[in-house]
Amino acid sequence: MTEAAIHSLDHFTLEVPDLAEGARFFEAFGLDVREQHDRVELRSVGSSHLWGTLLGGSRKRLRSIRFGAFEKDMPALERKLRDCQMASPEPSSNGLWACTPDGLAVEVAVADKSSPASKSSFDLAPRFDASRGTGPRSRVAQVRPRRLAHLAIHTDDVQAAMDFYARLGIRLSDRSGNDVAFLHAPHGSDHHLIALGRSDGPGLHHSSWDVATIDEVGQGAAQMADAGYPRGWGVGRHVLGSNYFYYVRDPWGSWAEYSADMDFVAAGEIWPAADHPGEDSFFQWGPPPPEDFVTNHETMPA
Ligand SMILES: [Fe+2]
């Protein structure tokens, strides 16, 4: 019998100092962005699932993340979280709330499984037509990510954070010492739905969004540069998770990633988790990352 565990990364809430700028950034990124009176809602185009919410704040701050779980698993998850539960910071929430050792609010709530049931489709070289491999630039459509893939989170203690997420049944995929760890859910999920990076406290490093082709990774980079967001990293290919990537720097120093062809851990599969040297844990090819790529802007003095 599978141990009680969450099944999906369901939602994140991010405070930002300028909601209109946040809406502009994620709309350019290719999401379905809806501006409400006090918040901005982030969906993927054609989906009703609410992946992210931006709220106003004095500075950028990852306010909370929510995992989805099956109802049958909730009693066991509640027992496992008993000594780190916290009062709900959201009046409208009826989920179970807990606090990571370094202070990030995490909600577990009954939800439909939004993580994929099998590896997301990936087409390495879709042809334009029978003769031509690719078409004219003027025919390139806006890149529209299909779903939230994962969040990468700063933490002051990767092992302590791993121990916390283990209470939710979240398992190690791969790590590099205590510098970085990639975690998956056991009901079928990407190689990682949460990545942890060593820092001096909690914070959002990046949100990652799934696209179908490596062309879309590159087209996303061009799309964002055209929209006034030229700072980024990529195109490249990660080692752990195997995905092609391009990261766009958001207006507050964190990143939004176009990701394609992530490894998948099927339900019931035991992933060969390993501890990798730093050289083999970051990226296989691509340009060198920007100097501020791993800066945690949420713990910097105001
Ligand atoms: Fe990522």
Short mmCIF file of C-alpha atoms and ligand atoms in Angstrom, two decimals:
data_model
loop_
_atom_site.label_atom_id
_atom_site.label_comp_id
_atom_site.label_asym_id
_atom_site.label_seq_id
_atom_site.Cartn_x
_atom_site.Cartn_y
_atom_site.Cartn_z
CA MET A 1 0.00 0.00 0.00
CA THR A 2 1.34 3.43 -0.91
CA GLU A 3 2.21 5.63 2.02
CA ALA A 4 -0.04 8.68 2.42
CA ALA A 5 1.32 11.44 0.24
CA ILE A 6 0.35 14.56 -1.60
CA HIS A 7 -0.11 14.07 -5.34
CA SER A 8 0.42 17.51 -6.89
CA LEU A 9 1.92 20.93 -6.55
CA ASP A 10 -1.37 22.77 -6.74
CA HIS A 11 -0.74 26.51 -6.32
CA PHE A 12 1.63 29.20 -5.09
CA THR A 13 1.00 32.67 -3.71
CA LEU A 14 3.59 35.35 -4.34
CA GLU A 15 3.57 38.86 -2.94
CA VAL A 16 4.94 41.46 -5.32
CA PRO A 17 5.33 45.22 -4.97
CA ASP A 18 3.55 46.05 -8.24
CA LEU A 19 0.59 43.91 -9.30
CA ALA A 20 0.27 45.57 -12.71
CA GLU A 21 3.93 44.82 -13.49
CA GLY A 22 3.39 41.25 -12.33
CA ALA A 23 0.42 40.89 -14.66
CA ARG A 24 2.42 42.31 -17.55
CA PHE A 25 5.34 39.94 -16.94
CA PHE A 26 3.29 36.74 -16.78
CA GLU A 27 1.05 37.78 -19.67
CA ALA A 28 4.15 38.27 -21.80
CA PHE A 29 5.37 34.88 -20.54
CA GLY A 30 2.29 33.29 -22.11
CA LEU A 31 -0.08 32.66 -19.22
CA ASP A 32 -3.80 33.43 -18.91
CA VAL A 33 -3.58 36.38 -16.53
CA ARG A 34 -6.69 37.76 -14.84
CA GLU A 35 -6.47 40.95 -12.83
CA GLN A 36 -8.94 41.00 -9.92
CA HIS A 37 -9.40 43.98 -7.61
CA ASP A 38 -6.75 42.88 -5.10
CA ARG A 39 -4.88 40.08 -6.86
CA VAL A 40 -3.64 38.68 -10.13
CA GLU A 41 -4.55 35.11 -11.05
CA LEU A 42 -2.27 32.92 -13.16
CA ARG A 43 -3.62 30.08 -15.28
CA SER A 44 -2.29 28.30 -18.32
CA VAL A 45 -4.22 29.17 -21.46
CA GLY A 46 -7.16 26.83 -21.95
CA SER A 47 -7.10 25.49 -18.40
CA SER A 48 -9.32 26.41 -15.48
CA HIS A 49 -6.69 25.44 -12.92
CA LEU A 50 -5.43 28.34 -10.82
CA TRP A 51 -1.68 27.81 -10.61
CA GLY A 52 -0.60 31.02 -9.00
CA THR A 53 -1.85 34.15 -7.30
CA LEU A 54 0.01 37.44 -7.02
CA LEU A 55 -0.86 39.65 -4.05
CA GLY A 56 0.36 43.14 -3.29
CA GLY A 57 3.22 43.46 -0.83
CA SER A 58 6.04 45.78 0.11
CA ARG A 59 8.53 43.51 -1.67
CA LYS A 60 8.65 40.19 -3.48
CA ARG A 61 7.95 37.33 -1.06
CA LEU A 62 6.86 33.73 -1.52
CA ARG A 63 3.87 33.74 0.81
CA SER A 64 2.75 30.13 0.59
CA ILE A 65 2.56 27.01 -1.53
CA ARG A 66 -0.27 24.49 -1.70
CA PHE A 67 -0.10 20.79 -2.42
CA GLY A 68 -3.08 18.74 -3.56
CA ALA A 69 -3.91 15.43 -1.90
CA PHE A 70 -6.52 12.70 -2.15
CA GLU A 71 -9.15 12.88 0.59
CA LYS A 72 -8.27 9.40 1.85
CA ASP A 73 -4.72 10.55 2.62
CA MET A 74 -5.67 13.64 4.64
CA PRO A 75 -6.01 12.00 8.11
CA ALA A 76 -2.54 10.45 7.85
CA LEU A 77 -1.05 13.67 6.51
CA GLU A 78 -2.61 15.58 9.38
CA ARG A 79 -1.00 13.21 11.88
CA LYS A 80 2.39 13.61 10.23
CA LEU A 81 2.15 17.40 10.32
CA ARG A 82 0.75 17.64 13.85
CA ASP A 83 3.85 19.16 15.43
CA CYS A 84 4.38 21.76 12.71
CA GLN A 85 0.83 22.86 12.02
CA MET A 86 0.00 26.54 11.97
CA ALA A 87 -3.19 28.58 12.00
CA SER A 88 -4.50 29.25 8.51
CA PRO A 89 -3.15 32.55 7.21
CA GLU A 90 -5.89 32.58 4.56
CA PRO A 91 -9.41 33.08 5.97
CA SER A 92 -11.02 31.36 2.99
CA SER A 93 -8.89 28.22 3.21
CA ASN A 94 -10.07 24.96 4.75
CA GLY A 95 -6.81 23.16 4.04
CA LEU A 96 -4.25 21.86 6.47
CA TRP A 97 -1.49 24.39 7.12
CA ALA A 98 2.03 23.75 8.29
CA CYS A 99 5.26 25.68 8.50
CA THR A 100 8.61 24.52 7.13
CA PRO A 101 11.55 24.66 9.54
CA ASP A 102 12.65 27.96 7.99
CA GLY A 103 9.22 29.52 8.01
CA LEU A 104 7.48 28.95 4.67
CA ALA A 105 3.71 28.42 4.93
CA VAL A 106 2.63 25.18 3.24
CA GLU A 107 -0.97 24.15 2.72
CA VAL A 108 -2.23 20.64 1.98
CA ALA A 109 -5.77 20.48 0.61
CA VAL A 110 -8.02 18.00 -1.13
CA ALA A 111 -7.76 18.70 -4.84
CA ASP A 112 -7.96 17.04 -8.22
CA LYS A 113 -4.62 15.61 -9.30
CA SER A 114 -3.06 18.33 -11.45
CA SER A 115 0.36 16.73 -11.82
CA PRO A 116 0.59 14.66 -15.01
CA ALA A 117 -0.33 10.96 -15.00
CA SER A 118 2.40 10.19 -17.53
CA LYS A 119 5.38 11.93 -19.07
CA SER A 120 4.28 15.11 -20.82
CA SER A 121 4.59 14.95 -24.59
CA PHE A 122 7.75 16.34 -26.14
CA ASP A 123 8.44 16.77 -29.83
CA LEU A 124 12.12 17.30 -30.53
CA ALA A 125 11.80 18.54 -34.10
CA PRO A 126 8.27 19.28 -35.31
CA ARG A 127 8.50 20.07 -39.01
CA PHE A 128 6.87 23.10 -40.60
CA ASP A 129 5.80 21.10 -43.64
CA ALA A 130 6.99 18.16 -45.73
CA SER A 131 9.87 20.19 -47.20
CA ARG A 132 10.91 22.69 -44.57
CA GLY A 133 12.05 21.96 -41.05
CA THR A 134 11.01 25.34 -39.77
CA GLY A 135 8.74 28.19 -40.81
CA PRO A 136 9.09 31.98 -41.00
CA ARG A 137 9.51 34.08 -37.87
CA SER A 138 6.26 35.90 -38.65
CA ARG A 139 4.37 32.63 -38.25
CA VAL A 140 5.67 31.89 -34.75
CA ALA A 141 2.76 31.85 -32.31
CA GLN A 142 3.03 33.12 -28.77
CA VAL A 143 4.48 30.44 -26.51
CA ARG A 144 1.84 29.36 -24.01
CA PRO A 145 3.04 26.98 -21.30
CA ARG A 146 0.78 24.02 -20.65
CA ARG A 147 1.03 23.88 -16.86
CA LEU A 148 3.03 24.76 -13.79
CA ALA A 149 5.79 22.17 -13.62
CA HIS A 150 7.66 22.91 -10.37
CA LEU A 151 8.84 25.52 -7.93
CA ALA A 152 12.45 25.96 -6.88
CA ILE A 153 12.70 27.28 -3.35
CA HIS A 154 15.52 28.74 -1.33
CA THR A 155 16.00 27.28 2.12
CA ASP A 156 18.56 27.70 4.88
CA ASP A 157 18.81 23.94 5.44
CA VAL A 158 18.20 21.58 2.54
CA GLN A 159 18.20 18.44 4.70
CA ALA A 160 15.74 19.91 7.22
CA ALA A 161 13.47 20.97 4.36
CA MET A 162 13.70 17.48 2.83
CA ASP A 163 12.72 15.99 6.20
CA PHE A 164 9.71 18.31 6.29
CA TYR A 165 8.56 17.43 2.77
CA ALA A 166 9.06 13.73 3.56
CA ARG A 167 6.16 14.09 6.02
CA LEU A 168 4.03 14.83 2.95
CA GLY A 169 5.28 11.65 1.28
CA ILE A 170 7.48 13.69 -1.09
CA ARG A 171 10.55 11.69 -2.10
CA LEU A 172 14.08 12.45 -3.10
CA SER A 173 14.86 12.16 -6.81
CA ASP A 174 18.44 13.45 -6.83
CA ARG A 175 20.62 15.74 -4.78
CA SER A 176 24.03 17.30 -4.65
CA GLY A 177 25.15 17.14 -1.04
CA ASN A 178 23.35 19.77 1.01
CA ASP A 179 23.43 22.33 -1.81
CA VAL A 180 20.43 21.24 -3.85
CA ALA A 181 17.76 18.54 -3.82
CA PHE A 182 15.03 17.58 -6.29
CA LEU A 183 11.84 15.98 -4.96
CA HIS A 184 8.93 14.11 -6.54
CA ALA A 185 5.51 12.87 -5.46
CA PRO A 186 4.86 9.12 -5.47
CA HIS A 187 1.50 9.12 -7.29
CA GLY A 188 3.20 9.95 -10.61
CA SER A 189 5.00 13.26 -11.08
CA ASP A 190 7.77 14.99 -12.91
CA HIS A 191 11.30 14.24 -11.67
CA HIS A 192 10.80 17.23 -9.40
CA LEU A 193 7.80 19.24 -8.38
CA ILE A 194 9.90 20.95 -5.73
CA ALA A 195 13.58 21.83 -5.95
CA LEU A 196 15.45 23.05 -2.88
CA GLY A 197 18.52 25.24 -3.04
CA ARG A 198 20.75 26.19 -0.10
CA SER A 199 20.45 29.84 0.84
CA ASP A 200 20.08 31.92 4.00
CA GLY A 201 16.30 31.56 4.33
CA PRO A 202 13.11 30.85 2.43
CA GLY A 203 12.23 32.43 -0.89
CA LEU A 204 11.14 31.70 -4.42
CA HIS A 205 13.99 31.00 -6.81
CA HIS A 206 11.81 30.20 -9.82
CA SER A 207 8.50 28.94 -11.03
CA SER A 208 8.82 26.48 -13.92
CA TRP A 209 6.30 26.04 -16.69
CA ASP A 210 6.05 23.10 -19.08
CA VAL A 211 6.23 23.58 -22.86
CA ALA A 212 6.10 20.95 -25.58
CA THR A 213 9.21 21.53 -27.70
CA ILE A 214 12.75 22.83 -27.48
CA ASP A 215 11.69 25.40 -30.09
CA GLU A 216 9.19 26.77 -27.60
CA VAL A 217 11.94 27.09 -25.01
CA GLY A 218 13.94 29.25 -27.43
CA GLN A 219 10.90 31.07 -28.78
CA GLY A 220 9.92 31.87 -25.19
CA ALA A 221 13.29 33.52 -24.67
CA ALA A 222 12.80 35.65 -27.79
CA GLN A 223 9.21 36.44 -26.83
CA MET A 224 10.28 37.76 -23.45
CA ALA A 225 13.20 39.76 -24.85
CA ASP A 226 10.78 41.39 -27.31
CA ALA A 227 8.45 42.22 -24.42
CA GLY A 228 11.22 44.01 -22.51
CA TYR A 229 12.57 41.16 -20.40
CA PRO A 230 15.93 40.38 -22.02
CA ARG A 231 17.70 39.11 -18.90
CA GLY A 232 17.74 35.36 -18.55
CA TRP A 233 19.73 32.17 -18.67
CA GLY A 234 19.71 29.55 -21.39
CA VAL A 235 18.91 27.89 -23.62
CA GLY A 236 20.51 24.89 -21.97
CA ARG A 237 19.85 21.42 -20.66
CA HIS A 238 19.82 20.37 -17.05
CA VAL A 239 21.39 17.13 -15.87
CA LEU A 240 19.07 16.24 -12.97
CA GLY A 241 15.60 16.08 -14.46
CA SER A 242 17.04 16.27 -18.01
CA ASN A 243 14.87 19.21 -19.05
CA TYR A 244 15.73 21.85 -21.62
CA PHE A 245 15.47 25.27 -20.00
CA TYR A 246 15.36 28.98 -20.44
CA TYR A 247 14.96 31.19 -17.36
CA VAL A 248 13.60 34.73 -17.62
CA ARG A 249 14.47 37.15 -14.84
CA ASP A 250 11.31 38.61 -13.39
CA PRO A 251 11.07 42.26 -12.23
CA TRP A 252 11.97 41.26 -8.65
CA GLY A 253 15.04 39.10 -9.19
CA SER A 254 13.48 35.65 -9.24
CA TRP A 255 12.94 33.65 -12.42
CA ALA A 256 10.28 32.01 -14.57
CA GLU A 257 11.45 28.93 -16.48
CA TYR A 258 10.31 27.49 -19.77
CA SER A 259 10.93 23.77 -19.34
CA ALA A 260 10.63 20.90 -21.81
CA ASP A 261 11.18 17.15 -21.64
CA MET A 262 11.48 16.70 -17.90
CA ASP A 263 12.08 13.14 -16.67
CA PHE A 264 9.00 11.48 -15.18
CA VAL A 265 8.58 9.20 -12.18
CA ALA A 266 5.55 6.97 -12.68
CA ALA A 267 3.25 5.95 -9.82
CA GLY A 268 4.84 3.05 -8.01
CA GLU A 269 8.22 3.55 -9.68
CA ILE A 270 11.25 3.63 -7.44
CA TRP A 271 13.50 6.34 -8.84
CA PRO A 272 17.25 5.63 -8.51
CA ALA A 273 17.90 8.60 -6.23
CA ALA A 274 21.56 9.54 -5.99
CA ASP A 275 23.91 12.16 -4.60
CA HIS A 276 25.80 13.82 -7.44
CA PRO A 277 28.93 15.97 -7.48
CA GLY A 278 28.25 19.66 -8.08
CA GLU A 279 29.69 19.58 -11.59
CA ASP A 280 27.14 16.94 -12.57
CA SER A 281 24.14 18.45 -10.84
CA PHE A 282 23.47 21.77 -12.54
CA PHE A 283 23.53 21.82 -16.33
CA GLN A 284 25.02 19.67 -19.06
CA TRP A 285 25.29 22.41 -21.67
CA GLY A 286 24.35 26.03 -22.09
CA PRO A 287 25.88 29.44 -21.46
CA PRO A 288 27.27 30.24 -18.01
CA PRO A 289 24.55 31.34 -15.59
CA PRO A 290 24.24 35.02 -14.64
CA GLU A 291 26.20 36.02 -11.54
CA ASP A 292 23.02 36.71 -9.58
CA PHE A 293 21.28 33.49 -10.62
CA VAL A 294 21.12 32.02 -7.11
CA THR A 295 20.70 35.29 -5.19
CA ASN A 296 17.84 35.13 -2.70
CA HIS A 297 16.32 38.59 -2.95
CA GLU A 298 13.78 37.79 -0.25
CA THR A 299 16.37 37.65 2.52
CA MET A 300 18.32 40.71 1.42
CA PRO A 301 17.99 43.85 3.56
CA ALA A 302 15.17 46.11 2.36
FE FE B 1 13.57 24.45 -12.75
#
